[in-house]
Short mmCIF file of C-alpha atoms in Angstrom, two decimals:
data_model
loop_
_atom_site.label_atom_id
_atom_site.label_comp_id
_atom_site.label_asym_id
_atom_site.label_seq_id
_atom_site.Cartn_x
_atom_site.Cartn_y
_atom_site.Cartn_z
CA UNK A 1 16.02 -19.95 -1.97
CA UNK A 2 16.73 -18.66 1.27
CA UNK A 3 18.69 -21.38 1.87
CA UNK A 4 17.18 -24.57 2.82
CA UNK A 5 17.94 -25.09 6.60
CA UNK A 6 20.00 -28.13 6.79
CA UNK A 7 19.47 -31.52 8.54
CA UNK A 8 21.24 -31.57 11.93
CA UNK A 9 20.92 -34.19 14.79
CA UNK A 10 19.24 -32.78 17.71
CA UNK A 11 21.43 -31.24 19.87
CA UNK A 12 19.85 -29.90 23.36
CA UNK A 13 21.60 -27.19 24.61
CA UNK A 14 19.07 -25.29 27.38
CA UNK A 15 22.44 -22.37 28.10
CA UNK A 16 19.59 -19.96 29.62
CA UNK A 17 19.91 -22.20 33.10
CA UNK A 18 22.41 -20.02 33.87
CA UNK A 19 20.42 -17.21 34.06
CA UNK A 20 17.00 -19.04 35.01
CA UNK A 21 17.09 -17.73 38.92
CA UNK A 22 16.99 -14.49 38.00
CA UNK A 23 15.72 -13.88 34.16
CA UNK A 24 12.03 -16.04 34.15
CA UNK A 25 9.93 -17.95 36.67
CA UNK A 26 9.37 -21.67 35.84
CA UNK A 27 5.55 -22.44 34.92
CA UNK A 28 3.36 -25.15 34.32
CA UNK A 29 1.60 -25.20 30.43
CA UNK A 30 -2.12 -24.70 30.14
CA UNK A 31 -3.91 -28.33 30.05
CA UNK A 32 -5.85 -28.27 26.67
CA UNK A 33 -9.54 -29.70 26.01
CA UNK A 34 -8.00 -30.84 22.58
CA UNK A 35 -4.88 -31.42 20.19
CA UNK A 36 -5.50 -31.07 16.92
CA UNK A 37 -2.11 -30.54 14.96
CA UNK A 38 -2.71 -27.92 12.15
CA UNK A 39 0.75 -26.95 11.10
CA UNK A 40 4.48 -28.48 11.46
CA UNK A 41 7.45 -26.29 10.21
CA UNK A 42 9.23 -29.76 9.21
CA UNK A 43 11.98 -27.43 7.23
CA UNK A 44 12.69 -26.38 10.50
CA UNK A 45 12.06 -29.19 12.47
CA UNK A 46 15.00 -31.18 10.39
CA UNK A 47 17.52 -28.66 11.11
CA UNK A 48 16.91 -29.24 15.06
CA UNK A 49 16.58 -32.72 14.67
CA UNK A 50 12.95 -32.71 15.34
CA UNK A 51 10.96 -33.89 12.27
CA UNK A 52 11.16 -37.60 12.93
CA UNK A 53 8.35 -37.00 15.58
CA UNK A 54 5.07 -38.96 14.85
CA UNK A 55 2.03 -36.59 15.48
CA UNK A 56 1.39 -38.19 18.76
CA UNK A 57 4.85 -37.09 19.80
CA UNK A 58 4.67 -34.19 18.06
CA UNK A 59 1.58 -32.84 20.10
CA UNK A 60 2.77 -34.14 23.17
CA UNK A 61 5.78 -31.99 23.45
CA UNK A 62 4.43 -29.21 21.06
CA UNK A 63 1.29 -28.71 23.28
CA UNK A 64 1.18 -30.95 26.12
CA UNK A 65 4.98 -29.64 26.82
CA UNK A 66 6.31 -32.74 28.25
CA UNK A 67 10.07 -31.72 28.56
CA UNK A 68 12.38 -32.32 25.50
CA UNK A 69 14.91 -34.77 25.98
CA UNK A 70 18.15 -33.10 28.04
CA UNK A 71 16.43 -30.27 27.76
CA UNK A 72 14.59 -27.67 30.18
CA UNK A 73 12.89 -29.41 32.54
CA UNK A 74 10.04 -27.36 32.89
CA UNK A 75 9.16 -23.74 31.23
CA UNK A 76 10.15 -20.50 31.95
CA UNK A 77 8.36 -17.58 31.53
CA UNK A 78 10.91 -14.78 30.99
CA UNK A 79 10.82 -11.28 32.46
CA UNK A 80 11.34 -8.02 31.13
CA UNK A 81 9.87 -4.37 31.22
CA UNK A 82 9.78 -2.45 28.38
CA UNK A 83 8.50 0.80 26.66
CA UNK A 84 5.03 0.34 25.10
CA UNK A 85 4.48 3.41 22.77
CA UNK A 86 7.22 5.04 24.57
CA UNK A 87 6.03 5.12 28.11
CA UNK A 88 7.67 2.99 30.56
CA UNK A 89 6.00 -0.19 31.99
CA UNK A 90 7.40 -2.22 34.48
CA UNK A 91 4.72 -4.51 34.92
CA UNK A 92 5.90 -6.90 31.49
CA UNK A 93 6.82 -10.07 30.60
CA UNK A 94 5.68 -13.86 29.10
CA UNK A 95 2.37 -13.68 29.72
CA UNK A 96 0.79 -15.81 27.01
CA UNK A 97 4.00 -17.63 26.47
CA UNK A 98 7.13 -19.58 27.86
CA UNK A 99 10.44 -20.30 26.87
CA UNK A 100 10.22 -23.99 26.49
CA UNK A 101 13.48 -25.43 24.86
CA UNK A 102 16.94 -24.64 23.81
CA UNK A 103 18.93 -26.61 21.30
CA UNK A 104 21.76 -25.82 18.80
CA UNK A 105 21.27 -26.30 14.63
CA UNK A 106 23.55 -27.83 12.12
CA UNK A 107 25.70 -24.17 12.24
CA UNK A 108 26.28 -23.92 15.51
CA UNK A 109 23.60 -21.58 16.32
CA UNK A 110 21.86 -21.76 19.46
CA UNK A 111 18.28 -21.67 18.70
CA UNK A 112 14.95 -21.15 21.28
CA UNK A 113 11.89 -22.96 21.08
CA UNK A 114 9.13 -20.51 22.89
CA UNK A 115 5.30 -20.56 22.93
CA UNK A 116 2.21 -18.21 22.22
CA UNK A 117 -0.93 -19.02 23.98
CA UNK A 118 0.25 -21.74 26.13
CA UNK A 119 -1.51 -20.68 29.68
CA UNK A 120 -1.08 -18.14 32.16
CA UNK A 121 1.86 -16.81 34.03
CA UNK A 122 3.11 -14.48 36.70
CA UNK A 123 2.86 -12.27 34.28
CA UNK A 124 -0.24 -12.46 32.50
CA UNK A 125 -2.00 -9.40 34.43
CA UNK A 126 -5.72 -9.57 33.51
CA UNK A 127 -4.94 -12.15 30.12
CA UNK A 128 -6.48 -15.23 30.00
CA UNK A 129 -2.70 -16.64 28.83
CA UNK A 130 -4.77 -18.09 25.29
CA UNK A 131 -4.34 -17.59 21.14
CA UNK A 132 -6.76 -17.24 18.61
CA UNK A 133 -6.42 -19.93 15.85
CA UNK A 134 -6.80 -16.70 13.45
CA UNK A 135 -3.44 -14.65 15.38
CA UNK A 136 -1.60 -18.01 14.82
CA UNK A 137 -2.80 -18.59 10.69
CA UNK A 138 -1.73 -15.00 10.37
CA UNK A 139 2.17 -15.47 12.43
CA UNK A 140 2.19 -18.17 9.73
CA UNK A 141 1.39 -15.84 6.97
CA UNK A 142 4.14 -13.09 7.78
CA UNK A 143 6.85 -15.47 9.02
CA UNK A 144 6.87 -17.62 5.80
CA UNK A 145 6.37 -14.76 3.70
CA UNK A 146 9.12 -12.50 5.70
CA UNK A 147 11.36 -15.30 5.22
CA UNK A 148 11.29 -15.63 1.97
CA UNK A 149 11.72 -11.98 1.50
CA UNK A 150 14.99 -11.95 3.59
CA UNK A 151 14.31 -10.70 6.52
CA UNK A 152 15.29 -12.21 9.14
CA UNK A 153 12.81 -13.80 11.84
CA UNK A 154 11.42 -16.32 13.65
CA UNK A 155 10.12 -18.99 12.20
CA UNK A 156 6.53 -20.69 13.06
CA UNK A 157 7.20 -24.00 13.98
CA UNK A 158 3.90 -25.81 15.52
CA UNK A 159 0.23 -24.81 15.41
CA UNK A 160 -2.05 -26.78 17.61
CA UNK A 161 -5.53 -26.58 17.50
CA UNK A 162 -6.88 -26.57 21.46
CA UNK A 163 -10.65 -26.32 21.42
CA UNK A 164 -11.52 -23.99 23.42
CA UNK A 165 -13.84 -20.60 22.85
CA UNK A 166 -12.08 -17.36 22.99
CA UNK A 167 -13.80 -13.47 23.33
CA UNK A 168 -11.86 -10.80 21.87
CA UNK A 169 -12.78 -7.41 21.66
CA UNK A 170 -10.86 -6.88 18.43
CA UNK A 171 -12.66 -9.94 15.93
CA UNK A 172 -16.33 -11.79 16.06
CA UNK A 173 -16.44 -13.90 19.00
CA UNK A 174 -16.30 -16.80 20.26
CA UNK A 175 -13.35 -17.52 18.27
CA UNK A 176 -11.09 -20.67 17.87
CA UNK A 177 -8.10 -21.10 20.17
CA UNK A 178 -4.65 -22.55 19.70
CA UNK A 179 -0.89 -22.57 20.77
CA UNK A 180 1.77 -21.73 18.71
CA UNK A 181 5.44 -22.66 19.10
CA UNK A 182 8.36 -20.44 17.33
CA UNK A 183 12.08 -21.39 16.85
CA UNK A 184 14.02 -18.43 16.96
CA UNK A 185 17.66 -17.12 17.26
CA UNK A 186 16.32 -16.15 21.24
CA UNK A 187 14.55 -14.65 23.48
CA UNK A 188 16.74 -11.88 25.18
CA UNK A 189 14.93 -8.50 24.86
CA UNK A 190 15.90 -4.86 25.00
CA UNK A 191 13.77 -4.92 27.69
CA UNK A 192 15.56 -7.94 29.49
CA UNK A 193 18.34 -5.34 30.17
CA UNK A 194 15.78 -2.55 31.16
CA UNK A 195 14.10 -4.73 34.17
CA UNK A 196 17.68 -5.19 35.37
CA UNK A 197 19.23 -1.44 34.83
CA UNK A 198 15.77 -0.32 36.81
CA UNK A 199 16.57 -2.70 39.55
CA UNK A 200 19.80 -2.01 39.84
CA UNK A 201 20.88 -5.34 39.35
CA UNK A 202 24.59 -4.49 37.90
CA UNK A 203 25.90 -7.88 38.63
CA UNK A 204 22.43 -9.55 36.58
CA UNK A 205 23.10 -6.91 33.76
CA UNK A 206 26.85 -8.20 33.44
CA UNK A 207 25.95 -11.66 33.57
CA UNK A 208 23.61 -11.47 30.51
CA UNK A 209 25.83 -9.26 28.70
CA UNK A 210 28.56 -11.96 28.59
CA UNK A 211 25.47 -14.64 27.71
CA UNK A 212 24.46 -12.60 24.57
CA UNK A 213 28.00 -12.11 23.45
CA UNK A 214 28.73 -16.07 24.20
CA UNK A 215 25.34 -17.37 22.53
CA UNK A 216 25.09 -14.84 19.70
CA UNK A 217 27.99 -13.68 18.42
CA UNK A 218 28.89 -11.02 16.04
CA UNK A 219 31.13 -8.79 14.51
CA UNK A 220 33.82 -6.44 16.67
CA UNK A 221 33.58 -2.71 16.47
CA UNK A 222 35.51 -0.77 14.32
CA UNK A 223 39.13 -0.38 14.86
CA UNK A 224 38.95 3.43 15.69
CA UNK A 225 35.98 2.87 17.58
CA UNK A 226 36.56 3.82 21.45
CA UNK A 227 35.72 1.56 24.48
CA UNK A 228 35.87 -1.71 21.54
CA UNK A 229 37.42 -3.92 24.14
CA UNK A 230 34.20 -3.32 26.50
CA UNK A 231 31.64 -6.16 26.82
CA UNK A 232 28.60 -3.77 26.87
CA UNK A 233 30.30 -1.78 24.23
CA UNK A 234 30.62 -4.43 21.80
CA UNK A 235 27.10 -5.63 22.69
CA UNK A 236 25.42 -2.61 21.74
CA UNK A 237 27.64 -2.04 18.70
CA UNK A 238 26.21 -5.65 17.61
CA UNK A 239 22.65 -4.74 18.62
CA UNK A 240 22.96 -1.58 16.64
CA UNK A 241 24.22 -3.29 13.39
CA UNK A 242 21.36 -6.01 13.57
CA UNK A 243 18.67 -3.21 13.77
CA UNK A 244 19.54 -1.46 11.05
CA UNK A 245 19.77 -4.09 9.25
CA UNK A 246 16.11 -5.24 10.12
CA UNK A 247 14.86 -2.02 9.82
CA UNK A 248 16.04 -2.09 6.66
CA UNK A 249 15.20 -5.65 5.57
CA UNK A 250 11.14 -4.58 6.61
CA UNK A 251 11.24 -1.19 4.66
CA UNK A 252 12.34 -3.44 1.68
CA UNK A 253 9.55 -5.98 1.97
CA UNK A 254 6.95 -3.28 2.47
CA UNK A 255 6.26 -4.35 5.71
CA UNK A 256 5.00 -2.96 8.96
CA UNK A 257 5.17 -4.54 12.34
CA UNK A 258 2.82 -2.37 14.07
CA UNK A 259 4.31 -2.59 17.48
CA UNK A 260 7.88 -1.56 17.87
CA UNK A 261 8.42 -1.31 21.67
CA UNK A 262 11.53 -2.03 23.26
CA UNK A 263 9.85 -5.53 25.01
CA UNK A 264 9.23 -6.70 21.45
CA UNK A 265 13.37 -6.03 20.68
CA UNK A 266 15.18 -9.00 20.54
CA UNK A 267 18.87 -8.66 21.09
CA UNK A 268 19.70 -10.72 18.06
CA UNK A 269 18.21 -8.48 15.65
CA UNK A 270 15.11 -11.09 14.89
CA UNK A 271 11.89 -10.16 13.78
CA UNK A 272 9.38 -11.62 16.38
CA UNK A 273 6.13 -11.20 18.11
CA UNK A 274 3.36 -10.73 15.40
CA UNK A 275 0.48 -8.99 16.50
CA UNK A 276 -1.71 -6.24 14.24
CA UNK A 277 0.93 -6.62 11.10
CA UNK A 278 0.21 -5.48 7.59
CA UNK A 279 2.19 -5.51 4.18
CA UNK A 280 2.26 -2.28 2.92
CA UNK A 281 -0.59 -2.24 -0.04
CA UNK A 282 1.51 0.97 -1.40
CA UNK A 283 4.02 2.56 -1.03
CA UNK A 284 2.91 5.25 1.99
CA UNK A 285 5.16 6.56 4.90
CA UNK A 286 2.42 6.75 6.96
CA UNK A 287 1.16 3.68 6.47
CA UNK A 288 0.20 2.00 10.06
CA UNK A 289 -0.67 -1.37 10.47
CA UNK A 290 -2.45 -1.18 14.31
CA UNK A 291 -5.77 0.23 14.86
CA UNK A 292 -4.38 1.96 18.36
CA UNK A 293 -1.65 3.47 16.94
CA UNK A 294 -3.28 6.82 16.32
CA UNK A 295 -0.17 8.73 16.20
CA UNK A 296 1.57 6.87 13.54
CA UNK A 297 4.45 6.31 16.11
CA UNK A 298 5.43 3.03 14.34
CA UNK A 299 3.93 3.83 11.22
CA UNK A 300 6.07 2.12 7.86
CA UNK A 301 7.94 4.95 7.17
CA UNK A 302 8.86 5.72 10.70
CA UNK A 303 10.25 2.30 11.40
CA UNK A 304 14.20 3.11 11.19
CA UNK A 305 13.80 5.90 13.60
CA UNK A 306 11.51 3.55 16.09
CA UNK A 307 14.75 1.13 15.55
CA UNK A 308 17.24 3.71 16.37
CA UNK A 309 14.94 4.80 19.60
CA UNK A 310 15.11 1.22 20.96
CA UNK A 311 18.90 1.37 20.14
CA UNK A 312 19.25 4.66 22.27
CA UNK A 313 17.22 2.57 25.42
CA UNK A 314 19.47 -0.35 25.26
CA UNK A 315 22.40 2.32 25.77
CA UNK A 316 20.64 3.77 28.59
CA UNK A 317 20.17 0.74 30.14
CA UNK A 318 23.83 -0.61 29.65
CA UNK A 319 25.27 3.07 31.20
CA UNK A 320 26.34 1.11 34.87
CA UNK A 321 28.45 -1.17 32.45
CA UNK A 322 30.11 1.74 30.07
CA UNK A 323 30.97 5.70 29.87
CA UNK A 324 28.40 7.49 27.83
CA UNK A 325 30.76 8.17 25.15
CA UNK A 326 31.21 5.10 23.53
CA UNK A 327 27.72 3.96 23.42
CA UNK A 328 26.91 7.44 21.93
CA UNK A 329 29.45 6.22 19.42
CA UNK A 330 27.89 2.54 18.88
CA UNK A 331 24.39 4.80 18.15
CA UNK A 332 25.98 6.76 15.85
CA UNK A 333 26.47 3.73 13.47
CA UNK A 334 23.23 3.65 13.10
CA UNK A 335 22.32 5.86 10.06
CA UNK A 336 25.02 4.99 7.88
CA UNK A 337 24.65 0.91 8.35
CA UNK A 338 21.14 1.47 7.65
CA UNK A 339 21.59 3.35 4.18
CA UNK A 340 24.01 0.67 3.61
CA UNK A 341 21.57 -2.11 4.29
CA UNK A 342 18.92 -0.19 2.21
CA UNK A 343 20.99 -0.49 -0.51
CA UNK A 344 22.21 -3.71 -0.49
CA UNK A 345 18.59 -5.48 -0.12
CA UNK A 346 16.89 -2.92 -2.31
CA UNK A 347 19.06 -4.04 -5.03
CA UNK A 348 18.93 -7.21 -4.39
CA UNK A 349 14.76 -7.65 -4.50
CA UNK A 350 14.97 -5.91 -7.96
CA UNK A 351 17.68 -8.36 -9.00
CA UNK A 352 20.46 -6.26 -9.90
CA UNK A 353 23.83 -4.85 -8.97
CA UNK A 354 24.41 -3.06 -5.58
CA UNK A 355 26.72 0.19 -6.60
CA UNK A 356 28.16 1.51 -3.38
CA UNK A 357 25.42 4.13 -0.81
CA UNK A 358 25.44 6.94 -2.84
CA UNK A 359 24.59 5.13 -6.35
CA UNK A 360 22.56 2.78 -4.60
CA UNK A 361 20.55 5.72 -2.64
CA UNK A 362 19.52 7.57 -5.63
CA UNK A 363 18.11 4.49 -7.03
CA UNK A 364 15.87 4.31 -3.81
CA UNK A 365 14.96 7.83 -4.37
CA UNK A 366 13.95 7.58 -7.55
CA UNK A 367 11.90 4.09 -7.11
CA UNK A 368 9.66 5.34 -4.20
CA UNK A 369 9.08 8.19 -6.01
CA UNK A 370 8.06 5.70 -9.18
CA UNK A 371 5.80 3.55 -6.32
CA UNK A 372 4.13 6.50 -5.14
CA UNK A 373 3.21 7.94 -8.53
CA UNK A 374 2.12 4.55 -9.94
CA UNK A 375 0.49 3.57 -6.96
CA UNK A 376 1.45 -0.08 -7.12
CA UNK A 377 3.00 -2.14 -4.06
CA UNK A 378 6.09 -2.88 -3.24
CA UNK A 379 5.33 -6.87 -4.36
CA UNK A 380 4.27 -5.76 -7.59
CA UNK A 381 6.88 -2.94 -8.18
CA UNK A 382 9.52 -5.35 -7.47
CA UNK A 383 8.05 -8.29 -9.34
CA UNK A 384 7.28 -5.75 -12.56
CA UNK A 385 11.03 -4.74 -12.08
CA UNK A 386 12.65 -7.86 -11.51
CA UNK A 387 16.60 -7.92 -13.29
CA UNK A 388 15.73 -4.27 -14.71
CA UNK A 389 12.44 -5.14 -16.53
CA UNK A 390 10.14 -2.76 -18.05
CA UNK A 391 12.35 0.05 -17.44
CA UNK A 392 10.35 3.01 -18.41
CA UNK A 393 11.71 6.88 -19.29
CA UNK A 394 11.47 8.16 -15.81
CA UNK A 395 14.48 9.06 -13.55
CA UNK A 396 13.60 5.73 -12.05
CA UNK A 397 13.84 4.33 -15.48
CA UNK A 398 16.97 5.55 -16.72
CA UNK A 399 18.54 4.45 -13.42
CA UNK A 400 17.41 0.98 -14.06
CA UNK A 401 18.35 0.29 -17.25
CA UNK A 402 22.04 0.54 -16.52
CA UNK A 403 22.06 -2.13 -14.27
CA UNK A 404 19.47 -3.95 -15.86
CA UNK A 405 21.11 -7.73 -16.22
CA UNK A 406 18.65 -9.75 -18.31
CA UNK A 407 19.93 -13.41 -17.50
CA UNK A 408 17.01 -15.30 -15.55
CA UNK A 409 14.19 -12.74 -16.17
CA UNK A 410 12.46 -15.23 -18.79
CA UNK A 411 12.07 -17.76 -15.81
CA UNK A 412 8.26 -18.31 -16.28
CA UNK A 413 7.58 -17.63 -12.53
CA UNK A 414 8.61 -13.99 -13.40
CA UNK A 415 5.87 -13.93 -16.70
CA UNK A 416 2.67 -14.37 -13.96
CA UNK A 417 0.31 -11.82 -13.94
CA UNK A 418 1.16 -10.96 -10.36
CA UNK A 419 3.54 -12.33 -7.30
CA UNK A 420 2.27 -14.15 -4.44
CA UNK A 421 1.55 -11.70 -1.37
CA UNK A 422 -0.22 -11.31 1.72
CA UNK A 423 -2.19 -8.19 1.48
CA UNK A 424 -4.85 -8.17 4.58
CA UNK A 425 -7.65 -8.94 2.09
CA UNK A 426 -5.90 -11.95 1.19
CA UNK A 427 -5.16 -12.77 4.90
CA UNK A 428 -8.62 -12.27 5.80
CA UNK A 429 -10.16 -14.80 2.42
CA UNK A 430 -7.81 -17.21 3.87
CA UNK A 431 -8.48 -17.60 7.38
CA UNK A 432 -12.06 -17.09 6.27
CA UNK A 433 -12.06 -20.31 4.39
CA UNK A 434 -10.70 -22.20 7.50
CA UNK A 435 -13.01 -20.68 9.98
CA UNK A 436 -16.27 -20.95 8.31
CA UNK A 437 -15.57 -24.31 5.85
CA UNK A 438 -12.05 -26.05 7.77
CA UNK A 439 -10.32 -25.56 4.59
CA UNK A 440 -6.74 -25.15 5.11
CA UNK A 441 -5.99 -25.39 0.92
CA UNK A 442 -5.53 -22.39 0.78
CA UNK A 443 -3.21 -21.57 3.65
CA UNK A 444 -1.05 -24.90 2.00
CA UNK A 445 -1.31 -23.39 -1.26
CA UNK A 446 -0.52 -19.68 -0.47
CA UNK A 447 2.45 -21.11 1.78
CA UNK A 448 3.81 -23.05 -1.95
CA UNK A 449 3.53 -19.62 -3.79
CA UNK A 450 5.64 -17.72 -0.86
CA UNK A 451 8.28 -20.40 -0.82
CA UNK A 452 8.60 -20.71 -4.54
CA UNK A 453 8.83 -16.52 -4.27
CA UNK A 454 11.91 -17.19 -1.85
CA UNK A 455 13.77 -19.91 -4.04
CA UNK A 456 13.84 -17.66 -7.11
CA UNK A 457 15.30 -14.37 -4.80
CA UNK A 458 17.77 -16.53 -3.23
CA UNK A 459 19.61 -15.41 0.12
CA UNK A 460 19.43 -11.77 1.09
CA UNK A 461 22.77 -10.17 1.74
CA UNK A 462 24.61 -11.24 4.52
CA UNK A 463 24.85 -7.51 6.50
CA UNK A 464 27.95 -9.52 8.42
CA UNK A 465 29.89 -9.62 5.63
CA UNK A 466 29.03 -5.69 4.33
#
């Protein structure tokens, strides 16, 4: 499967004190008419040393947000600015959310608990600081099913049901509220190190350079590579290795964020922040998944370049750190580690051998030209194709059938009619079951299908070791 997380003792470990003068404001959490647990992560929970909480406990930390033990004592709303749709705004940061713990897993990784909808903050302009039970079923719907496709993301820990009425302009109101708690890899945006680079705050900017190379580290930049010894150098060389890789890892899964801005960035390279998502239902460039993006700016097929276009920000905003040249340098890494990526995962959803960019490229070439003919998704593309299956006469074909390796395809979870996915028709039958009936079967049961999907692909290639 992906791999299972692993048991680990819980290990608190809140490093972002070091920054927490100057990087977030400490808040109180929203008080709650009600607590009504609807969904524990306890995969997750075990590897942070979490899951022997009773559901007393559980809701008490998890949406009451009495303080973990040795950990933060009280939340901190982080803040950024950012580029929304690529014009600047200032005015950003947590304003539905908090970062609310910080603890290490059996690896070694440091790992961030942080909320959605848990109350109002400095930040929270004209927001009422709440979550719609339906925006939290649906982070649990792309996180599970984005995890099990390789991609790497945050993971949706806790879903508490809060009882209160929401009005949204965007779905039938009143609507059904909640608060959602993530674990993820952190919560350092690209536009962390914009607020600071537009406030001048050189000393601020260094200081959180040397936290993201401490708490997430990666791989050094290439021996001929100038300025390698540089700590904002080798940040953005990192930065610009995990995005290609993601962008890369979402174009495989057929999926499509929706809203790519530079505040929705994370530094290590995580997928986060679900808001107007879709999976791809074919196989269409200019596919876009939010109703306001009526330029196709983040459209699916436009995702690498809205990747690359954060990467070219975080540059800017490093320049007081760095000479020009070498970040131009970092950026320039871009393109190729992303063909490279493409390869690697595209062969590795249809189940057979990567051979090298160029081999591995025509392949691509000749598949989306396949999907777009045929007209079928990327799930069931993939799932038809699976180890080189049903290779027909078409360029796409012939391709296949030389790396076609048969061992495994009779596994009878590839004989179903059709793989599990999360198409927004399925999305919407789902979370119309729970609001209109409280039947949550079929969230369980969908949530079985996607992990049995990520057992049988395994682990997704390790772009670290490429």
């Amino acid at each position: 499967m992906p791999s299972d997380p692993q048991p680990a003792p819980y290990l608190p470990d809140p490093r972002i004190e070091s920054l927490a003068g100057w990087i977030g404001d400490p808040v109180p959490a929203a008080d709650f008419p009600r607590r009504q647990l609807r969904w524990r992560n306890d995969r997750w929970a075990a590897a942070v040393g979490l899951d022997g909480f009773d559901e007393t406990r559980w809701t008490d930390h998890f949406a009451g947000f009495a303080p973990l033990p040795g950990n933060l004592p009280q939340p901190l709303a982080l803040r950024y600015h950012g580029h929304q749709f690529r014009t600047y705004n200032p005015n950003l940061g947590d304003g539905r959310g908090f970062l609310f713990a910080q603890m290490r897993d059996g690896k070694g990784r440091l790992l961030d608990l942080g909320t959605k909808g848990s109350g109002q903050t400095p930040w929270s302009r004209d927001g009422d600081g709440r979550l719609t039970l339906k925006g939290a079923v649906r982070e649990i719907l792309a996180t599970e099913m984005l995890e099990a496709l390789g991609v790497d993301t945050s993971k949706t820990f806790s879903v508490v049901e809060t009882g209160e009425d929401l009005w949204r302009g965007d779905e039938p109101s009143p609507t059904r509220s909640a608060v959602l708690v993530r674990l993820s890899h952190g919560h350092i945006r690209i536009g962390t190190f914009q607020r600071l680079f537009a406030l001048e705050e050189k000393d601020h900017l260094e200081a959180l350079v040397a936290y993201c190379l401490e708490n997430y580290p990666g791989n050094l930049p290439p021996g001929d590579a100038p300025g390698r010894d540089e700590p904002a150098v080798i940040l953005l060389h990192q930065v610009v290795e995990r995005l290609a890789d993601l962008a890369a890892a979402w174009m495989v899964a057929g999926f499509v964020h929706g809203v790519l801005n530079t505040d929705n960035m994370n530094i290590s390279g995580e997928s986060f922040d679900y808001g107007p998502w879709r999976w791809a239902p074919r196989w269409d460039a200019r596919f876009t998944a939010a109703y306001f993006d009526h330029t196709g700016l983040y459209a699916f097929g436009r995702q690498p370049e809205a990747l690359l276009w954060n990467c070219q920000q975080l540059a800017i905003a490093l320049r007081p750190l760095a000479e020009t040249a070498p970040l131009v340098a970092a950026l320039e890494r871009f393109g190729p580690l992303y063909q490279q990526a493409m390869g690697s995962r595209f062969t590795w959803r249809l189940g057979v051998a990567s051979r090298g960019v160029e081999s591995d490229t025509a392949l691509i070439q000749a598949a989306e030209k396949a999907m777009v003919e045929t007209g079928l998704s990327p799930e069931q593309f993939f799932f038809l194709h699976r180890g080189g299956r049903n290779a027909g006469d078409d360029a796409f074909g012939v391709l296949l059938s030389a790396r076609a390796p048969t061992a495994g395809t009779d596994d009878p979870f590839w004989q179903q009619d059709a793989p599990p996915g999360v198409l927004i028709e399925e999305v919407e039958r789902i979370w119309a079951a729970i609001d209109q009936h409280d039947d949550w079967s079929e969230l369980h049961a969908k949530v079985s299908a996607i992990r049995e999907l990520g057992s049988r692909l395994g682990d997704a290639p390790d772009p670290a070791q490429a």
